């Protein structure tokens, strides 16, 4: 093989390796968000190294302690929530990475008449160990918050048309679909 072709192949391999690492990191961050939304402690914990340190405001803990505390906090103030990852920036250096992921979190009140919308960022340090990218440290930065009327949830628009309601356990409709991450 000509030397130029070998160089090109090595360059393509390096680029592919970076793309795969970036996708695995984003998949890890998405898995953590899904674990939060489904109150799935195992799934949430599967996104973190066992020795990870996680800081949500004054709540600082490891895994699974943080998962339990977050689930309790969410359950005390909301009936349903979604953590949507939007803008994602990532810098990879070998088997270490730093990521900043913007989050839009919607939290429906217990009676589902109001909803809080939060804009936040996850600042993550990730390490690749045993061929898996997982979060080693996370800090959550809150940017803004707003509340609004969610009474449409109780309207005939959704109920009469047979839309299912999500849940925080294995009865959630997504668990019937085989392709969603479990751990």
PDB file of N, CA and C in Angstrom, residues 14 24 31 33 63 76-77 91 95 97-98 106 116 118 129 131 133 141 156 166 169 177 182:
ATOM      1  N   UNK A  14      -8.321   7.477  13.145  1.00  0.00           N
ATOM      2  CA  UNK A  14      -8.304   8.415  14.278  1.00  0.00           C
ATOM      3  C   UNK A  14      -9.602   9.224  14.329  1.00  0.00           C
ATOM      4  N   UNK A  24     -20.493   7.646  22.078  1.00  0.00           N
ATOM      5  CA  UNK A  24     -20.610   6.872  23.319  1.00  0.00           C
ATOM      6  C   UNK A  24     -20.783   7.788  24.525  1.00  0.00           C
ATOM      7  N   UNK A  31     -28.446   8.295  28.645  1.00  0.00           N
ATOM      8  CA  UNK A  31     -28.835   7.203  29.551  1.00  0.00           C
ATOM      9  C   UNK A  31     -29.090   7.746  30.956  1.00  0.00           C
ATOM     10  N   UNK A  33     -30.080  10.792  31.686  1.00  0.00           N
ATOM     11  CA  UNK A  33     -31.334  11.554  31.633  1.00  0.00           C
ATOM     12  C   UNK A  33     -32.539  10.612  31.652  1.00  0.00           C
ATOM     13  N   UNK A  63     -22.839   7.446  43.530  1.00  0.00           N
ATOM     14  CA  UNK A  63     -23.915   6.647  42.958  1.00  0.00           C
ATOM     15  C   UNK A  63     -23.934   5.341  43.741  1.00  0.00           C
ATOM     16  N   UNK A  76     -41.202  14.318  45.413  1.00  0.00           N
ATOM     17  CA  UNK A  76     -41.850  15.206  46.380  1.00  0.00           C
ATOM     18  C   UNK A  76     -42.409  16.464  45.726  1.00  0.00           C
ATOM     19  N   UNK A  77     -41.922  16.810  44.537  1.00  0.00           N
ATOM     20  CA  UNK A  77     -42.360  18.065  43.926  1.00  0.00           C
ATOM     21  C   UNK A  77     -43.016  17.902  42.560  1.00  0.00           C
ATOM     22  N   UNK A  91     -14.983  17.731  24.663  1.00  0.00           N
ATOM     23  CA  UNK A  91     -13.559  17.738  24.340  1.00  0.00           C
ATOM     24  C   UNK A  91     -12.977  16.422  24.829  1.00  0.00           C
ATOM     25  N   UNK A  95      -8.342   8.917  26.912  1.00  0.00           N
ATOM     26  CA  UNK A  95      -9.413   8.225  27.637  1.00  0.00           C
ATOM     27  C   UNK A  95     -10.103   9.126  28.653  1.00  0.00           C
ATOM     28  N   UNK A  97     -12.456  12.939  29.030  1.00  0.00           N
ATOM     29  CA  UNK A  97     -13.244  13.915  28.275  1.00  0.00           C
ATOM     30  C   UNK A  97     -13.940  14.866  29.238  1.00  0.00           C
ATOM     31  N   UNK A  98     -14.247  16.043  28.720  1.00  0.00           N
ATOM     32  CA  UNK A  98     -15.067  17.019  29.427  1.00  0.00           C
ATOM     33  C   UNK A  98     -16.230  17.354  28.515  1.00  0.00           C
ATOM     34  N   UNK A 106     -38.583  19.683  32.103  1.00  0.00           N
ATOM     35  CA  UNK A 106     -39.971  20.010  32.403  1.00  0.00           C
ATOM     36  C   UNK A 106     -40.446  19.133  33.540  1.00  0.00           C
ATOM     37  N   UNK A 116     -43.117  23.289  35.695  1.00  0.00           N
ATOM     38  CA  UNK A 116     -41.912  24.114  35.790  1.00  0.00           C
ATOM     39  C   UNK A 116     -40.991  23.714  34.657  1.00  0.00           C
ATOM     40  N   UNK A 118     -37.081  24.255  33.464  1.00  0.00           N
ATOM     41  CA  UNK A 118     -35.757  24.699  33.900  1.00  0.00           C
ATOM     42  C   UNK A 118     -34.787  24.632  32.734  1.00  0.00           C
ATOM     43  N   UNK A 129     -13.010   3.607  30.994  1.00  0.00           N
ATOM     44  CA  UNK A 129     -12.395   2.519  31.757  1.00  0.00           C
ATOM     45  C   UNK A 129     -13.044   1.213  31.297  1.00  0.00           C
ATOM     46  N   UNK A 131     -13.110  -0.117  28.558  1.00  0.00           N
ATOM     47  CA  UNK A 131     -13.699   0.097  27.238  1.00  0.00           C
ATOM     48  C   UNK A 131     -15.082   0.753  27.281  1.00  0.00           C
ATOM     49  N   UNK A 133     -17.193   4.493  28.281  1.00  0.00           N
ATOM     50  CA  UNK A 133     -17.202   5.887  28.705  1.00  0.00           C
ATOM     51  C   UNK A 133     -18.293   6.064  29.749  1.00  0.00           C
ATOM     52  N   UNK A 141     -25.550  23.166  36.662  1.00  0.00           N
ATOM     53  CA  UNK A 141     -25.653  24.620  36.728  1.00  0.00           C
ATOM     54  C   UNK A 141     -27.059  25.001  36.272  1.00  0.00           C
ATOM     55  N   UNK A 156     -59.821  16.871  27.500  1.00  0.00           N
ATOM     56  CA  UNK A 156     -60.254  15.785  26.620  1.00  0.00           C
ATOM     57  C   UNK A 156     -59.301  15.595  25.445  1.00  0.00           C
ATOM     58  N   UNK A 166     -47.074   8.369  31.168  1.00  0.00           N
ATOM     59  CA  UNK A 166     -45.812   7.767  31.583  1.00  0.00           C
ATOM     60  C   UNK A 166     -45.828   7.408  33.054  1.00  0.00           C
ATOM     61  N   UNK A 169     -41.831   3.419  36.601  1.00  0.00           N
ATOM     62  CA  UNK A 169     -41.479   2.024  36.849  1.00  0.00           C
ATOM     63  C   UNK A 169     -41.577   1.248  35.543  1.00  0.00           C
ATOM     64  N   UNK A 177     -40.801  -1.514  24.499  1.00  0.00           N
ATOM     65  CA  UNK A 177     -40.001  -1.423  23.285  1.00  0.00           C
ATOM     66  C   UNK A 177     -38.600  -1.914  23.611  1.00  0.00           C
ATOM     67  N   UNK A 182     -31.501  -0.147  29.122  1.00  0.00           N
ATOM     68  CA  UNK A 182     -31.901  -0.606  30.458  1.00  0.00           C
ATOM     69  C   UNK A 182     -30.748  -0.363  31.427  1.00  0.00           C
TER      70      UNK A 182
END
